[in-house]
Coordinates of C-alpha atoms and ligand atoms in Angstrom, one line a residue:
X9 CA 204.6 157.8 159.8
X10 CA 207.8 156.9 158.0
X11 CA 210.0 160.0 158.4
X12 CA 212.3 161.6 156.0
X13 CA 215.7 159.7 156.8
X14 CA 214.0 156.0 157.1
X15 CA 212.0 156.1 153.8
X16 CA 215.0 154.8 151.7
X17 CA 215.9 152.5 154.7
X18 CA 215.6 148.5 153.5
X19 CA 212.6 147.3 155.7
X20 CA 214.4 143.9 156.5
X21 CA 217.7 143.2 157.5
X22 CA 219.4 142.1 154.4
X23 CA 216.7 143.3 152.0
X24 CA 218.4 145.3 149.0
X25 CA 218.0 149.2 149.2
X26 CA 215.3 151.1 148.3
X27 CA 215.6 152.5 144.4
X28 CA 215.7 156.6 145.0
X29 CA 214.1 157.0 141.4
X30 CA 211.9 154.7 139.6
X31 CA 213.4 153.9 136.3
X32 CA 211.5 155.2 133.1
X33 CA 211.4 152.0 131.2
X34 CA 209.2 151.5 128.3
X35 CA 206.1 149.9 128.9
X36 CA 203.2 150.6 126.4
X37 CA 201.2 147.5 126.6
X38 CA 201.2 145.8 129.8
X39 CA 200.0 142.4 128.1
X40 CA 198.6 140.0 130.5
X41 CA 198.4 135.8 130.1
X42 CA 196.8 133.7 132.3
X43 CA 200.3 131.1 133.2
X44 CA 197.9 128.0 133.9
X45 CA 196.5 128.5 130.7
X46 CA 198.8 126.1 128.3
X47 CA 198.3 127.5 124.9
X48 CA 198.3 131.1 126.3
X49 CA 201.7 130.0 128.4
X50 CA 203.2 128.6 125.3
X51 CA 203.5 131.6 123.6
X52 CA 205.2 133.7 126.0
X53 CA 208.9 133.0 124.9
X54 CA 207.5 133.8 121.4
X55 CA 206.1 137.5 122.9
X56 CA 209.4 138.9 124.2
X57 CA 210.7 141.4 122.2
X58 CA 207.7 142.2 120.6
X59 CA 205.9 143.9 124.0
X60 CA 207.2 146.1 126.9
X61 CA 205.8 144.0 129.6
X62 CA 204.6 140.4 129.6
X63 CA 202.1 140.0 133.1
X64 CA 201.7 136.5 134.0
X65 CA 198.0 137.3 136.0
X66 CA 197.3 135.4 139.3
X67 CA 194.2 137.2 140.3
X68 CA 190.5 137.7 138.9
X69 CA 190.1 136.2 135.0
X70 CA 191.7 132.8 136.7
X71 CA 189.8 130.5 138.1
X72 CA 189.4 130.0 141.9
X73 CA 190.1 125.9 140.9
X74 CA 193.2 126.9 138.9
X75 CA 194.8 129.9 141.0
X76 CA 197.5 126.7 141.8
X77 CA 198.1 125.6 138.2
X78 CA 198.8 129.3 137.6
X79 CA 201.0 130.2 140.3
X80 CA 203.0 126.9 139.3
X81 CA 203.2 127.9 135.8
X82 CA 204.2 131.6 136.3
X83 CA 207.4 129.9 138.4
X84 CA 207.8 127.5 135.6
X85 CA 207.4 130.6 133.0
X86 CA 209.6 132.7 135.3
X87 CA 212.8 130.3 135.8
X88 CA 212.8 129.2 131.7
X89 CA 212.3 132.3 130.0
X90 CA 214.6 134.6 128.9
X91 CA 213.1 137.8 129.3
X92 CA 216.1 139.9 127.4
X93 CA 214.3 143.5 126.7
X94 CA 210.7 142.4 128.0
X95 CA 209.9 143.3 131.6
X96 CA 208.5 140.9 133.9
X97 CA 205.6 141.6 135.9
X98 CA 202.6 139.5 138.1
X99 CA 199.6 140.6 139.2
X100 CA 198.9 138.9 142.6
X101 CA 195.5 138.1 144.4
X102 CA 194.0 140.8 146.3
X103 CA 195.3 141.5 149.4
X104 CA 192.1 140.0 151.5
X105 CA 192.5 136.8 149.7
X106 CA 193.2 132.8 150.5
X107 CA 195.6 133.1 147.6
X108 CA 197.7 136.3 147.9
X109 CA 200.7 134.8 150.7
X110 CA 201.4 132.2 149.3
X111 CA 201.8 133.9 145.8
X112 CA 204.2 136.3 147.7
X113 CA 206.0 133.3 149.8
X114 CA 206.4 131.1 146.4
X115 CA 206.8 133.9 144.1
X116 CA 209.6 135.9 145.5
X117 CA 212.3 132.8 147.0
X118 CA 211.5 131.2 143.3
X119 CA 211.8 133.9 140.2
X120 CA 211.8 137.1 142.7
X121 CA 215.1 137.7 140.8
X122 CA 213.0 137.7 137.5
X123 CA 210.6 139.9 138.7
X124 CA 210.0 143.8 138.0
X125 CA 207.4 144.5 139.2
X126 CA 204.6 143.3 141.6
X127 CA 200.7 144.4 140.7
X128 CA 198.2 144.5 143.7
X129 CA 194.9 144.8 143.0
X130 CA 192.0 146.2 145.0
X131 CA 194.5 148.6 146.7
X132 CA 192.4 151.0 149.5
X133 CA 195.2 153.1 151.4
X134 CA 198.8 152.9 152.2
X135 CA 198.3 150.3 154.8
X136 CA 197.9 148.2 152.0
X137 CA 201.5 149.0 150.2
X138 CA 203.1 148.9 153.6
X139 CA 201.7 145.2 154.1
X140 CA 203.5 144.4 150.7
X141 CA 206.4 146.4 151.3
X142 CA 207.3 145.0 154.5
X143 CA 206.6 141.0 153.5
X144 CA 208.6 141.9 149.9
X145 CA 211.6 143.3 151.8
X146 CA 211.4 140.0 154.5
X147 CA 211.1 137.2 151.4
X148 CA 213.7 139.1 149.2
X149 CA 216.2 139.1 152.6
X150 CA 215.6 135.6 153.0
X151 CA 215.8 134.7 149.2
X152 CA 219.1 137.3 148.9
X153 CA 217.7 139.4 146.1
X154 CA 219.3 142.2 145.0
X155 CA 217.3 144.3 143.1
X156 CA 214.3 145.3 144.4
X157 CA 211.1 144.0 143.6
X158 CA 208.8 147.3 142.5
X159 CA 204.8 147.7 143.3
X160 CA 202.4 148.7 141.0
X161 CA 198.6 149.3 142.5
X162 CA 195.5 148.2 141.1
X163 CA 193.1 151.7 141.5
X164 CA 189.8 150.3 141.2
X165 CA 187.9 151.0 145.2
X166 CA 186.3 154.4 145.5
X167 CA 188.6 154.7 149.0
X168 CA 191.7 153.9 147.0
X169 CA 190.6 156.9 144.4
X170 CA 189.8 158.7 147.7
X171 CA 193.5 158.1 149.2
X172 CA 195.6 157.8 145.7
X173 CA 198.5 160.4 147.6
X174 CA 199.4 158.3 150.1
X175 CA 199.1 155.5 147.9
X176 CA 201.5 156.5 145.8
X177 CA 203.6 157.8 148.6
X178 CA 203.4 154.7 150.8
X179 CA 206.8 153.0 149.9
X180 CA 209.5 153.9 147.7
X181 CA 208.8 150.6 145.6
X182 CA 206.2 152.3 143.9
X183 CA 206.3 152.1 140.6
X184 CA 202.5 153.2 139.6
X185 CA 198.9 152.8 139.1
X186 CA 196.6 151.6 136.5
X187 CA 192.7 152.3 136.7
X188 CA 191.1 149.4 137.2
X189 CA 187.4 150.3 135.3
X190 CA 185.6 146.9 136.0
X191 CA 185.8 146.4 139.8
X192 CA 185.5 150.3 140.3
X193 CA 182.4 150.5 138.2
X194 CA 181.2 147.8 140.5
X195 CA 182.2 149.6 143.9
X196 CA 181.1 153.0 143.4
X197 CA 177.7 151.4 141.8
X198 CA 177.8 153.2 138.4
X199 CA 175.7 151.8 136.1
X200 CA 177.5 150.4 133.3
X201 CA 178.9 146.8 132.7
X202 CA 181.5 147.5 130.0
X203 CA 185.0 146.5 130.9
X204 CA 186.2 149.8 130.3
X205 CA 185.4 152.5 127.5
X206 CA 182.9 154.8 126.9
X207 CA 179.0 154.1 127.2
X208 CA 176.3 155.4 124.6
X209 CA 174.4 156.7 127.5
X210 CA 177.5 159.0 128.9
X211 CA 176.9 162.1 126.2
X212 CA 176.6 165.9 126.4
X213 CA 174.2 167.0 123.6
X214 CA 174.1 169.8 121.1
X215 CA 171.9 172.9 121.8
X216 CA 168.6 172.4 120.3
X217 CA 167.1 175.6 117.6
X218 CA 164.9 177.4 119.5
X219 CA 162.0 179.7 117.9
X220 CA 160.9 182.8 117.9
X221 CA 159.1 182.6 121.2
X222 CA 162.9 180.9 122.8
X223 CA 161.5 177.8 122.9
X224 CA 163.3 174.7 122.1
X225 CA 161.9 173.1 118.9
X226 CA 162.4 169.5 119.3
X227 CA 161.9 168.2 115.8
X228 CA 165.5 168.6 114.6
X229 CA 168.1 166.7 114.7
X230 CA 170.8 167.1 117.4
X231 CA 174.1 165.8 117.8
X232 CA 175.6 163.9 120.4
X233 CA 179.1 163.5 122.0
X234 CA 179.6 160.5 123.6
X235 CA 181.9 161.2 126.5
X236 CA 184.8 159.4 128.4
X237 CA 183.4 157.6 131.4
X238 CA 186.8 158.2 133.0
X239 CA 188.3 161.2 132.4
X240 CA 188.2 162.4 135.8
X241 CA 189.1 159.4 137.7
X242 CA 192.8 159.2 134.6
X243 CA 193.0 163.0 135.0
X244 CA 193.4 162.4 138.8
X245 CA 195.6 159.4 138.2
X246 CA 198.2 161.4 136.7
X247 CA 198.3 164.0 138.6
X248 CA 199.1 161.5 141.4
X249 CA 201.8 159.9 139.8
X250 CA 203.4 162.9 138.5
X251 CA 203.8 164.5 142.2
X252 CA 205.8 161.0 143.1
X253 CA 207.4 160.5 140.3
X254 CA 205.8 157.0 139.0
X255 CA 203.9 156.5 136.6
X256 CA 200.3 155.8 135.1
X257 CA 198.6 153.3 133.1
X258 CA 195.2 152.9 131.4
X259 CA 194.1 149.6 132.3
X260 CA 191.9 147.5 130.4
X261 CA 189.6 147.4 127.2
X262 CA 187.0 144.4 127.5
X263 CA 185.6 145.0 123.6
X264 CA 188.5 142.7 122.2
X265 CA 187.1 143.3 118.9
X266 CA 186.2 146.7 118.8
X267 CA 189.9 147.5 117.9
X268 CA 188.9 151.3 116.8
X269 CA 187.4 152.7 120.3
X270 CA 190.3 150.7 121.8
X271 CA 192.8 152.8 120.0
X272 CA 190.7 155.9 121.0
X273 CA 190.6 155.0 124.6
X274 CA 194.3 154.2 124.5
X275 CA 194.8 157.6 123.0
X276 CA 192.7 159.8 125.6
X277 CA 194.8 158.1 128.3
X278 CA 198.5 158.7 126.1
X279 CA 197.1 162.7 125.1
X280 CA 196.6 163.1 129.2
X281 CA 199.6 161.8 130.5
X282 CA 199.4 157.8 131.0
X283 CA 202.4 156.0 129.6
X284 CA 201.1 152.5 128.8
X285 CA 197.4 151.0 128.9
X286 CA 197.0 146.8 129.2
X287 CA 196.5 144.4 126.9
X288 CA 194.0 141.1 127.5
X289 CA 194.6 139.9 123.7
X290 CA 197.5 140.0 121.6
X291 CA 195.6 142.4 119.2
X292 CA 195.6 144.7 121.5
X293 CA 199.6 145.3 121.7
X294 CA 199.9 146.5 118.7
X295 CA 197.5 149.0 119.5
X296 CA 198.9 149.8 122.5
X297 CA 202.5 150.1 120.4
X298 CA 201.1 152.6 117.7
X299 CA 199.2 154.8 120.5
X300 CA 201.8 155.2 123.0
X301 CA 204.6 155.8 120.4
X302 CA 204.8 159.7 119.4
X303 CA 204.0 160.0 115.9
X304 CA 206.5 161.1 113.8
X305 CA 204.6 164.5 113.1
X306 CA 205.0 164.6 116.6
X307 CA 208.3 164.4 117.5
X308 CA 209.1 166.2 114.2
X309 CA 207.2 169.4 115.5
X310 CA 208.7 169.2 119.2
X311 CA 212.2 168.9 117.4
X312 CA 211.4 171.6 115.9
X313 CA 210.3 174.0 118.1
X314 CA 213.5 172.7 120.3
X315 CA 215.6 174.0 117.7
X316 CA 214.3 177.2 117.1
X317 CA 214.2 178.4 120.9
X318 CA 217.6 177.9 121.3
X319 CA 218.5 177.9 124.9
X320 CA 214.4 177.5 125.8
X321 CA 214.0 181.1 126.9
X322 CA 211.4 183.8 125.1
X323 CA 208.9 183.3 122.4
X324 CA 209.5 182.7 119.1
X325 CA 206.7 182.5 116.1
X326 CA 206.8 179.1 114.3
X327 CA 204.1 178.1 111.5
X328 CA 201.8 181.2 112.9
X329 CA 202.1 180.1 116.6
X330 CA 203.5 181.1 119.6
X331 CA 206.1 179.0 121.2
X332 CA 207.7 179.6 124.5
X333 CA 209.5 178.4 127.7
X334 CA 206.3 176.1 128.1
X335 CA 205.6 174.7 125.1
X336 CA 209.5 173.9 124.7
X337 CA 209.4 171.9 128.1
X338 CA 206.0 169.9 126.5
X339 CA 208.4 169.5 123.4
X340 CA 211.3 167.7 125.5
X341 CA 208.7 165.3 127.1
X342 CA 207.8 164.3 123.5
X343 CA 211.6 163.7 122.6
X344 CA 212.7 162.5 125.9
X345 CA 210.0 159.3 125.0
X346 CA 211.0 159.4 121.5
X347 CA 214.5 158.5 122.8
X348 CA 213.6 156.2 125.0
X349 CA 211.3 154.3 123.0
X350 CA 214.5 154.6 120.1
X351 CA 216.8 152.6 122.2
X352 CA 214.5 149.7 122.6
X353 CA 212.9 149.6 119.2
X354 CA 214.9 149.6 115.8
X355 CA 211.9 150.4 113.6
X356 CA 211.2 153.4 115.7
X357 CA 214.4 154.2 115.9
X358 CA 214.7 153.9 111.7
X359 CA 211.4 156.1 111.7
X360 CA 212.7 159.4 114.1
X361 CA 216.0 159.0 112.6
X362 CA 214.9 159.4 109.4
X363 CA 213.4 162.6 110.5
X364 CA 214.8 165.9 109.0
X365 CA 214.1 168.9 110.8
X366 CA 213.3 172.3 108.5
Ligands
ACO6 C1 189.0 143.4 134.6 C2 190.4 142.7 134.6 O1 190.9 142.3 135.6 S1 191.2 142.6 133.0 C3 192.5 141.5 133.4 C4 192.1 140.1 133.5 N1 191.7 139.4 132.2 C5 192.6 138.8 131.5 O2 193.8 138.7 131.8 C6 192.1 138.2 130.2 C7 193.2 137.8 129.3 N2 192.7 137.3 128.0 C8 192.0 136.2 127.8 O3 191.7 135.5 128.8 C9 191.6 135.9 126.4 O4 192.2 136.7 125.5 C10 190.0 136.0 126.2 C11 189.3 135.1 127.1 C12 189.6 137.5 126.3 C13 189.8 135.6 124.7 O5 190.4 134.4 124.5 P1 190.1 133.5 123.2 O6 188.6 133.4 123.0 O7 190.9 132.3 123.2 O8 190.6 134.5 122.0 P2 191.0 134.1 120.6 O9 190.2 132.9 120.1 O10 190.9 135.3 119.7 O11 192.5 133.7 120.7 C14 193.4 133.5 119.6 C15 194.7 132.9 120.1 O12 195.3 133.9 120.9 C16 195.6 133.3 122.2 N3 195.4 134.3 123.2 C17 194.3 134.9 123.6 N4 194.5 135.8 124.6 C18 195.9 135.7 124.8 C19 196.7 136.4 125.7 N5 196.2 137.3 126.6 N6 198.0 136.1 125.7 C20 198.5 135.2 124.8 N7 197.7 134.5 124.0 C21 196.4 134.8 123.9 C22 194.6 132.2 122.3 O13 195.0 131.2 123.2 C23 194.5 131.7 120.9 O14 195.6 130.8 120.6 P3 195.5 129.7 119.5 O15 195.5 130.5 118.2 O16 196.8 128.9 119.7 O17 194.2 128.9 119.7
PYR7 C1 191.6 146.2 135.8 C2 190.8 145.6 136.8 O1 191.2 144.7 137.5 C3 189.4 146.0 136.8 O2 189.0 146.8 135.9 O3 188.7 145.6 137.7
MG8 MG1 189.8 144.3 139.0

């Protein structure tokens, strides 16, 4: 165990030190490009600006034959890009992988000066983090980085679910987690092959009439309720994150083209805490954009209710509801993102300010 007084401790001689709070930087869509893929490669200069985080993605969606190509292009992408606003982020290949050290070994001397944040996938325990920690503070000594590179784990084993504390409490690089649907699916056997999303089959049902006698009649019609296949696995995702301090993600929607339960699946995630899902298209960005904005009603409401509790203590009655010392606290989170969110986007910015409060 790491004690108290060595956790903010550089782990190599050299290495920078440790951030003490992970910064709260906008990141909606986390929109990944495969960097050996030319016409996919040639439009990231194009993207900055226009999405939170651009991913060049090493691991699975590249082919074993061109994990090379890739690497070489993300370096290529990484020293002639101007990232300005945009974060910068990679996803390696998994830890127990011929690939993974030399992505760290050529990633970090080359563009780790570039780099945000680092993506591991498959993560199952803190061992895992240390592993990373430990080689990212060695290659950043050596290359003389001086910010340091940030971790972001892949949650998609059932023993990473199982450990997700001391995941997130493994290193202070830890910048948070994003489900990983697909591979989890696969490793706790469920039984769907969606990328993500709900399933037909997942459903609660609506109490059927019954007759005189109290037994069901089965001739009417019912409704059904499709359900979210991963509410409990994002509900425990948060809570996670929001003990340490970093930060969760939605991951994935496979159904490029269904753009509406995209949106909806985007939305469960923003309504229970996640700040930012990915994006595998560039369709789904703007998506990603509206849903993890607060609408305007929104932050309309929270300013609101800010204004009219004065220094945030007692209860006050506003529209026929009760506001309090609570719901003023879930009103600042609303405003703290609107702010945030502000400074980076000018027609966001033009929207809130436009905002008059009644
Ligand atoms: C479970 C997981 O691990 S999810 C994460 C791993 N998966 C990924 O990263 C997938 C990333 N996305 C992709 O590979 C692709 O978007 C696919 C395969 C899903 C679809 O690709 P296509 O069939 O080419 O889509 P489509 O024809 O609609 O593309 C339209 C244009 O957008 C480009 N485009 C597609 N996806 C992207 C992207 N992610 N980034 C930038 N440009 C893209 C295409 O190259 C194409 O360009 P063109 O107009 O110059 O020809
Ligand atoms: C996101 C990812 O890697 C997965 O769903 O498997
Ligand atoms: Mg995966």
């Amino acid at each position: 165990m790491r004690t108290a007084k060595d956790f903010f401790a550089p782990l190599a001689v050299g290495a920078p030190a440790p951030v003490r709070e992970i910064p709260a930087r906008p990141s909606r869509a986390i929109h990944f490009f495969d960097p050996g893929n030319p016409k996919m490669a040639a439009k990231v200069p194009d993207m900055v600006g226009t999405v939170d985080v651009l991913l060049g993605n090493l691991e699975d969606a590249v082919k074993a034959e061109n994990k090379e190509i890739a690497r070489e292009g993300l370096v290529k992408i990484g020293q002639e890009v101007d990232f300005g606003p945009t974060q910068f982020w990679t996803r390696i290949n998994s830890l127990d992988s011929p690939w993974v050290l030399d992505d760290l070994t050529t990633l970090v001397p080359a563009i780790g000066d570039k780099l945000d944040v680092i993506m591991v996938p498959k993560v199952q325990g803190a061992e895992d983090i240390h592993y990373v920690d430990r080689l990212l503070a060695q290659l950043e000594a050596k290359a003389g980085i001086t910010k340091p590179i940030l971790i972001h784990a892949i949650l998609e084993t059932a023993r990473g679910v199982a450990n997700i504390e001391e995941i997130c409490a493994a290193s202070p690089r830890m910048q948070g987690l994003s489900l990983g649907p697909a591979d989890l699916a696969a490793d706790r056997r469920m039984k769907t092959t969606r990328v993500g999303g709900g399933h037909p089959g997942y459903l609660v049902r609506q109490d059927p009439e019954r007759g005189a006698d109290g037994v069901p009649l089965y001739d009417g019609e019912r409704t059904t309720y499709q359900q979210d296949l991963w509410h409990y696995t994002i509900a425990r995702m948060v809570d996670a994150c929001a003990m340490h301090g970093i930060y969760p993600y939605y991951g994935p929607f496979g159904d490029i083209k269904d753009t509406v339960a995209c949106e909806d699946q985007f939305r469960n995630a923003f309504l229970l805490g996640c700040v930012g899902a990915w994006s595998l298209h560039p369709v789904q960005i703007k998506i990603a954009n509206k849903v993890f904005s607060p609408s305007v009603e929104d932050v309309k409401h929270a300013r609101r209710v800010i204004a009219a509790m004065g220094d945030g203590t007692g209860a006050v009655m506003l529209d026929g509801k009760m506001e309090d010392d609570a719901s003023v606290k879930q009103c600042k989170v609303m405003v703290a993102l609107a702010e945030e969110l502000a400074a980076i986007d000018p027609d966001l910015k033009a929207k809130y300010d436009a905002i008059v409060v009644d």
